[in-house]
């Protein structure tokens, strides 16, 4: 295999997990590689840890506002929404991020631990009562959805609708969900309409939740517009649910696939914090995000022209041999662990403290109460080159402990 024959774009390649052999070829022989794109203009594939870090920290040279996905969309497509914070660039990005960050401080998040543990306990009890469950949806999916909806302030009775929207958004490239570009835009439009309805409710009667905080917030002396509010809602809902779902489901699947490390973690529960970081490194919830070159520049000896698409492959950077010893080995005690699964620089994940809390509490309870958890059929992965998701993961609970 040579760089000229490597394809890391085809979503079918990810059905069995990330194509690490292909990324290894690129890291070794063409770490800044011009990748063809059927029906598109092509992009630079950035695969080494140092280059991904450098570009992430330099928004003046590599912007987010021209698209986050490899594909270029037509004007007006809601997947390229300038009012979603993750697509903002300085100085607007910093001002908007400051608004939401007040709701995600470690002190605020820590208050949720008791509630998260209650939710995990209930989900485990329900699974055990049935003798098993689909871990990906019943536990890994339901936990972060319930938590983020409570943080945002979405009524519990609307949880199924929120789940449907986020599932179709992240599964758009998977034929099992059958989402056309037009239907995906409709999903995003409906999310905005719903957000605007909640905005009106909070404007009339504020509550102690994130939506009320946003409605009261000001940027440069002005309240958020409805489109800006909708952008925040969409980002909080999708990023707050699916990425944490992927962390928990991928993490548990990885433990089941590496029984020696699972036994080690059961014997040494104090390793859980490092184990969660290793889960993030080994199977990152998001494979890539894109940037665009603002001006002519150079990375890794390659001349990059203004306007070129630059794709940051976190899944490859996390296996960079120059940073991680024996990078293809899953090691729950790995330290240091400078993975890039939460990003780095000004766009580092805003909810990383919440995601780590949910994962820690979930695995504390799962490992304690279900030490004999086992698969009853092979897990089925999402067809996507963007997110590392598990669609189905049937498990047997074994004999639960109290």
Coordinates of C-alpha atoms in Angstrom, one line a residue, residues 32-377:
X32 CA 0.4 16.1 4.7
X33 CA -1.3 14.4 1.8
X34 CA -3.5 15.7 -1.0
X35 CA -6.5 13.3 -1.0
X36 CA -8.8 13.1 -3.9
X37 CA -12.5 13.5 -3.3
X38 CA -15.1 12.0 -5.7
X39 CA -17.4 14.8 -6.8
X40 CA -15.4 17.3 -4.7
X41 CA -12.3 19.4 -5.0
X42 CA -10.0 17.3 -2.7
X43 CA -8.5 18.0 0.6
X44 CA -5.2 17.8 2.6
X45 CA -5.2 14.9 5.0
X46 CA -3.3 15.8 8.2
X47 CA -2.4 12.7 10.1
X48 CA 0.5 13.4 12.5
X49 CA -0.1 14.6 16.1
X50 CA 2.2 17.6 15.8
X51 CA 0.6 19.0 12.6
X52 CA -3.0 18.5 13.9
X53 CA -2.0 20.3 17.1
X54 CA -0.3 23.2 15.3
X55 CA -3.2 23.8 12.9
X56 CA -5.8 23.5 15.7
X57 CA -4.0 26.3 17.6
X58 CA -3.7 28.7 14.6
X59 CA -7.2 29.9 13.7
X60 CA -5.7 33.0 12.0
X61 CA -4.3 30.7 9.3
X62 CA -6.8 27.8 9.4
X63 CA -10.4 28.9 10.0
X64 CA -13.5 26.9 11.0
X65 CA -16.1 29.1 9.4
X66 CA -15.9 27.7 5.9
X67 CA -17.0 24.2 6.9
X68 CA -16.5 21.5 9.4
X69 CA -17.1 18.5 7.1
X70 CA -15.0 17.3 4.1
X71 CA -18.0 17.8 1.8
X72 CA -18.7 21.3 0.5
X73 CA -22.4 22.2 0.8
X74 CA -24.6 24.5 -1.2
X75 CA -25.3 28.0 0.2
X76 CA -28.1 27.7 2.7
X77 CA -27.4 24.1 3.7
X78 CA -28.0 24.0 7.5
X79 CA -24.9 21.8 8.0
X80 CA -22.9 24.9 7.4
X81 CA -24.5 27.2 9.9
X82 CA -22.4 30.3 10.8
X83 CA -24.5 30.7 14.0
X84 CA -23.2 27.4 15.4
X85 CA -20.4 28.1 17.8
X86 CA -18.1 25.3 16.5
X87 CA -18.1 27.1 13.1
X88 CA -17.2 30.5 14.5
X89 CA -13.8 32.1 14.2
X90 CA -12.1 34.7 16.4
X91 CA -13.1 37.1 17.8
X92 CA -16.8 36.1 17.6
X93 CA -16.0 32.6 18.7
X94 CA -14.4 33.6 22.0
X95 CA -17.3 36.0 22.9
X96 CA -19.9 33.3 22.3
X97 CA -17.9 30.6 24.0
X98 CA -17.7 32.7 27.1
X99 CA -21.5 32.7 27.4
X100 CA -21.9 28.9 27.5
X101 CA -18.7 28.2 29.4
X102 CA -20.4 29.4 32.6
X103 CA -22.6 26.4 32.6
X104 CA -19.8 23.9 32.1
X105 CA -17.3 24.8 34.8
X106 CA -15.9 21.9 36.9
X107 CA -17.9 23.2 40.0
X108 CA -21.2 23.3 38.1
X109 CA -20.6 19.9 36.5
X110 CA -19.6 18.3 39.8
X111 CA -23.0 19.0 41.2
X112 CA -24.5 16.6 38.6
X113 CA -22.5 13.5 39.9
X114 CA -25.3 12.3 42.2
X115 CA -27.9 12.6 39.5
X116 CA -25.7 10.9 36.9
X117 CA -25.2 8.0 39.3
X118 CA -28.9 7.7 39.9
X119 CA -29.5 7.5 36.2
X120 CA -26.8 4.9 35.6
X121 CA -28.2 2.8 38.5
X122 CA -31.7 2.9 37.1
X123 CA -30.5 2.0 33.6
X124 CA -28.5 -1.0 34.9
X125 CA -31.5 -2.1 37.0
X126 CA -33.8 -2.0 34.0
X127 CA -31.2 -4.0 31.9
X128 CA -30.8 -6.6 34.6
X129 CA -34.5 -7.0 35.0
X130 CA -34.6 -8.0 31.3
X131 CA -31.5 -10.2 31.5
X132 CA -29.7 -8.0 29.0
X133 CA -30.1 -5.1 26.6
X134 CA -28.6 -3.3 23.7
X135 CA -25.8 -1.5 25.5
X136 CA -25.3 1.1 22.8
X137 CA -28.8 2.5 23.0
X138 CA -30.2 1.4 26.3
X139 CA -27.3 2.5 28.5
X140 CA -24.6 4.4 26.5
X141 CA -27.3 6.3 24.6
X142 CA -29.9 7.0 27.2
X143 CA -27.5 8.3 29.9
X144 CA -25.9 11.3 28.1
X145 CA -29.2 12.1 26.5
X146 CA -31.0 12.4 29.8
X147 CA -28.2 14.4 31.3
X148 CA -27.8 16.9 28.5
X149 CA -31.5 17.5 28.2
X150 CA -31.7 18.3 31.9
X151 CA -28.7 20.6 31.6
X152 CA -30.2 22.4 28.7
X153 CA -33.8 22.4 30.0
X154 CA -35.7 20.2 27.6
X155 CA -38.9 18.6 28.9
X156 CA -38.5 14.9 29.6
X157 CA -41.5 14.1 27.5
X158 CA -39.6 15.3 24.4
X159 CA -36.7 13.0 24.9
X160 CA -37.7 10.5 22.2
X161 CA -38.0 13.3 19.6
X162 CA -34.5 14.6 20.6
X163 CA -33.1 11.1 20.2
X164 CA -34.6 10.7 16.8
X165 CA -33.1 14.0 15.6
X166 CA -29.6 13.3 16.9
X167 CA -29.6 9.7 15.6
X168 CA -30.5 10.9 12.1
X169 CA -28.0 13.7 12.2
X170 CA -25.0 11.6 13.1
X171 CA -26.2 8.6 11.1
X172 CA -26.9 10.5 7.9
X173 CA -24.3 8.5 5.9
X174 CA -25.6 5.1 7.1
X175 CA -28.1 3.4 4.8
X176 CA -30.0 1.9 7.8
X177 CA -31.2 5.4 8.7
X178 CA -31.9 6.4 5.1
X179 CA -31.5 10.1 5.6
X180 CA -31.3 12.2 2.4
X181 CA -29.6 15.6 2.3
X182 CA -33.1 17.2 2.1
X183 CA -34.3 15.2 5.1
X184 CA -31.2 16.1 7.1
X185 CA -31.8 19.8 6.4
X186 CA -35.4 19.2 7.6
X187 CA -34.1 17.7 10.8
X188 CA -31.9 20.7 11.5
X189 CA -34.7 23.1 10.6
X190 CA -37.1 21.3 13.0
X191 CA -34.5 21.5 15.7
X192 CA -34.3 25.2 15.2
X193 CA -38.1 25.6 15.3
X194 CA -38.2 23.6 18.5
X195 CA -35.4 25.7 20.0
X196 CA -37.2 28.9 19.1
X197 CA -40.4 27.6 20.9
X198 CA -38.3 27.0 24.0
X199 CA -36.7 30.4 23.7
X200 CA -40.1 32.1 23.8
X201 CA -41.0 30.1 26.9
X202 CA -37.8 31.1 28.7
X203 CA -38.2 34.7 27.6
X204 CA -41.6 34.7 29.3
X205 CA -40.7 32.5 32.3
X206 CA -36.9 31.9 33.0
X207 CA -35.8 28.8 34.8
X208 CA -32.6 27.5 36.3
X209 CA -31.2 25.9 33.1
X210 CA -28.9 26.5 30.2
X211 CA -31.6 27.8 27.9
X212 CA -32.6 30.6 30.4
X213 CA -28.9 31.5 30.8
X214 CA -28.6 31.9 27.0
X215 CA -31.8 34.0 26.7
X216 CA -30.5 36.3 29.4
X217 CA -27.0 36.5 27.9
X218 CA -25.6 39.4 25.8
X219 CA -22.8 39.6 23.3
X220 CA -21.4 43.1 22.8
X221 CA -24.4 44.5 24.5
X222 CA -27.0 42.6 22.4
X223 CA -29.2 39.7 23.2
X224 CA -28.8 36.5 21.1
X225 CA -30.8 36.4 18.0
X226 CA -33.2 33.5 17.4
X227 CA -30.8 32.0 14.8
X228 CA -27.9 32.3 17.3
X229 CA -30.0 30.7 20.0
X230 CA -30.9 27.9 17.7
X231 CA -27.3 27.3 16.8
X232 CA -26.4 26.9 20.4
X233 CA -29.3 24.6 21.0
X234 CA -28.3 22.3 18.1
X235 CA -24.7 22.2 19.2
X236 CA -25.5 21.5 22.8
X237 CA -28.0 18.8 22.0
X238 CA -25.9 16.9 19.3
X239 CA -22.4 17.3 20.8
X240 CA -23.7 16.7 24.4
X241 CA -25.4 13.5 23.5
X242 CA -23.8 11.5 20.7
X243 CA -20.1 12.0 21.4
X244 CA -20.5 10.9 25.1
X245 CA -22.6 8.0 23.9
X246 CA -19.8 7.0 21.6
X247 CA -17.2 7.3 24.4
X248 CA -19.2 5.0 26.7
X249 CA -20.2 2.4 24.0
X250 CA -16.8 2.3 22.3
X251 CA -15.1 2.2 25.7
X252 CA -17.1 -0.8 26.9
X253 CA -16.7 -2.6 23.6
X254 CA -12.9 -2.1 23.7
X255 CA -12.8 -3.5 27.3
X256 CA -14.8 -6.6 26.1
X257 CA -12.3 -7.0 23.2
X258 CA -9.4 -6.7 25.5
X259 CA -10.3 -9.0 28.5
X260 CA -6.8 -8.8 30.0
X261 CA -7.2 -5.0 30.4
X262 CA -10.7 -5.4 31.7
X263 CA -9.5 -7.8 34.3
X264 CA -6.7 -5.4 35.2
X265 CA -9.3 -2.6 35.6
X266 CA -11.6 -4.7 37.7
X267 CA -8.6 -5.6 40.0
X268 CA -7.4 -2.0 40.1
X269 CA -10.4 0.4 40.0
X270 CA -8.1 3.4 40.7
X271 CA -6.9 3.1 37.1
X272 CA -10.4 4.2 35.8
X273 CA -9.3 7.8 35.1
X274 CA -6.4 6.7 32.9
X275 CA -8.6 4.0 31.4
X276 CA -11.1 6.6 30.2
X277 CA -8.4 8.7 28.6
X278 CA -7.1 5.5 26.9
X279 CA -10.6 4.8 25.6
X280 CA -10.7 8.3 24.2
X281 CA -7.3 7.8 22.5
X282 CA -8.0 4.3 21.2
X283 CA -11.4 4.9 19.8
X284 CA -12.1 8.7 19.6
X285 CA -15.8 9.6 19.3
X286 CA -15.1 11.9 16.3
X287 CA -12.6 10.8 13.6
X288 CA -12.0 14.3 12.1
X289 CA -12.9 17.9 11.8
X290 CA -12.0 20.2 8.9
X291 CA -10.4 23.6 8.7
X292 CA -9.8 25.8 5.7
X293 CA -6.6 27.7 4.9
X294 CA -7.1 31.4 5.2
X295 CA -3.9 32.2 3.3
X296 CA -1.1 30.5 1.4
X297 CA 1.0 28.6 3.9
X298 CA 3.1 25.5 4.5
X299 CA 2.6 22.4 6.7
X300 CA 5.1 19.6 6.8
X301 CA 6.9 20.9 3.7
X302 CA 3.8 21.0 1.6
X303 CA 2.5 24.3 0.1
X304 CA -1.1 24.8 1.0
X305 CA -3.1 27.4 -1.0
X306 CA -5.6 29.8 0.5
X307 CA -9.0 28.2 0.5
X308 CA -7.8 24.6 0.5
X309 CA -9.6 22.2 2.8
X310 CA -7.4 20.8 5.6
X311 CA -8.8 17.8 7.4
X312 CA -7.5 17.0 10.9
X313 CA -7.6 13.3 11.5
X314 CA -7.7 12.9 15.3
X315 CA -8.0 9.1 14.9
X316 CA -4.6 9.1 13.2
X317 CA -2.9 11.6 15.5
X318 CA -4.0 9.5 18.5
X319 CA -1.9 6.6 17.1
X320 CA 1.2 8.6 16.1
X321 CA 4.3 6.5 16.8
X322 CA 6.3 9.7 17.5
X323 CA 4.0 10.5 20.5
X324 CA 2.6 7.2 21.8
X325 CA 4.7 4.1 22.6
X326 CA 3.2 1.0 21.1
X327 CA 0.2 3.0 19.9
X328 CA -1.9 0.1 18.7
X329 CA -1.9 -1.4 22.2
X330 CA -4.9 -0.7 24.5
X331 CA -3.4 0.1 27.9
X332 CA -5.7 1.2 30.7
X333 CA -2.7 2.4 32.7
X334 CA -1.2 4.5 29.8
X335 CA 0.4 7.7 31.0
X336 CA 1.2 10.3 29.8
X337 CA -1.7 10.2 27.3
X338 CA -1.7 13.4 25.1
X339 CA -4.6 12.3 22.9
X340 CA -6.5 14.8 20.8
X341 CA -10.0 13.4 21.0
X342 CA -11.4 16.5 22.6
X343 CA -9.5 18.7 20.2
X344 CA -6.9 21.3 21.2
X345 CA -6.7 25.1 21.0
X346 CA -9.6 27.6 21.0
X347 CA -12.1 24.9 19.8
X348 CA -11.2 22.3 22.5
X349 CA -14.5 20.6 23.5
X350 CA -16.5 22.7 25.9
X351 CA -18.2 19.7 27.5
X352 CA -15.1 17.6 28.2
X353 CA -15.5 17.9 32.0
X354 CA -19.1 16.7 31.7
X355 CA -18.2 13.8 29.3
X356 CA -15.4 12.6 31.7
X357 CA -17.8 12.8 34.6
X358 CA -20.5 10.8 32.9
X359 CA -18.0 8.2 31.7
X360 CA -16.3 7.8 35.1
X361 CA -19.6 7.4 36.9
X362 CA -21.0 5.0 34.3
X363 CA -17.9 2.7 34.3
X364 CA -17.7 2.8 38.1
X365 CA -21.2 1.4 38.3
X366 CA -20.9 -0.9 35.3
X367 CA -17.7 -2.5 36.4
X368 CA -18.8 -2.9 40.0
X369 CA -22.3 -4.2 39.3
X370 CA -21.8 -6.0 36.0
X371 CA -18.3 -7.5 36.1
X372 CA -19.5 -10.5 33.9
X373 CA -21.1 -8.4 31.2
X374 CA -20.7 -10.1 27.8
X375 CA -21.7 -9.7 24.2
X376 CA -24.4 -12.0 22.9
X377 CA -23.8 -11.0 19.2

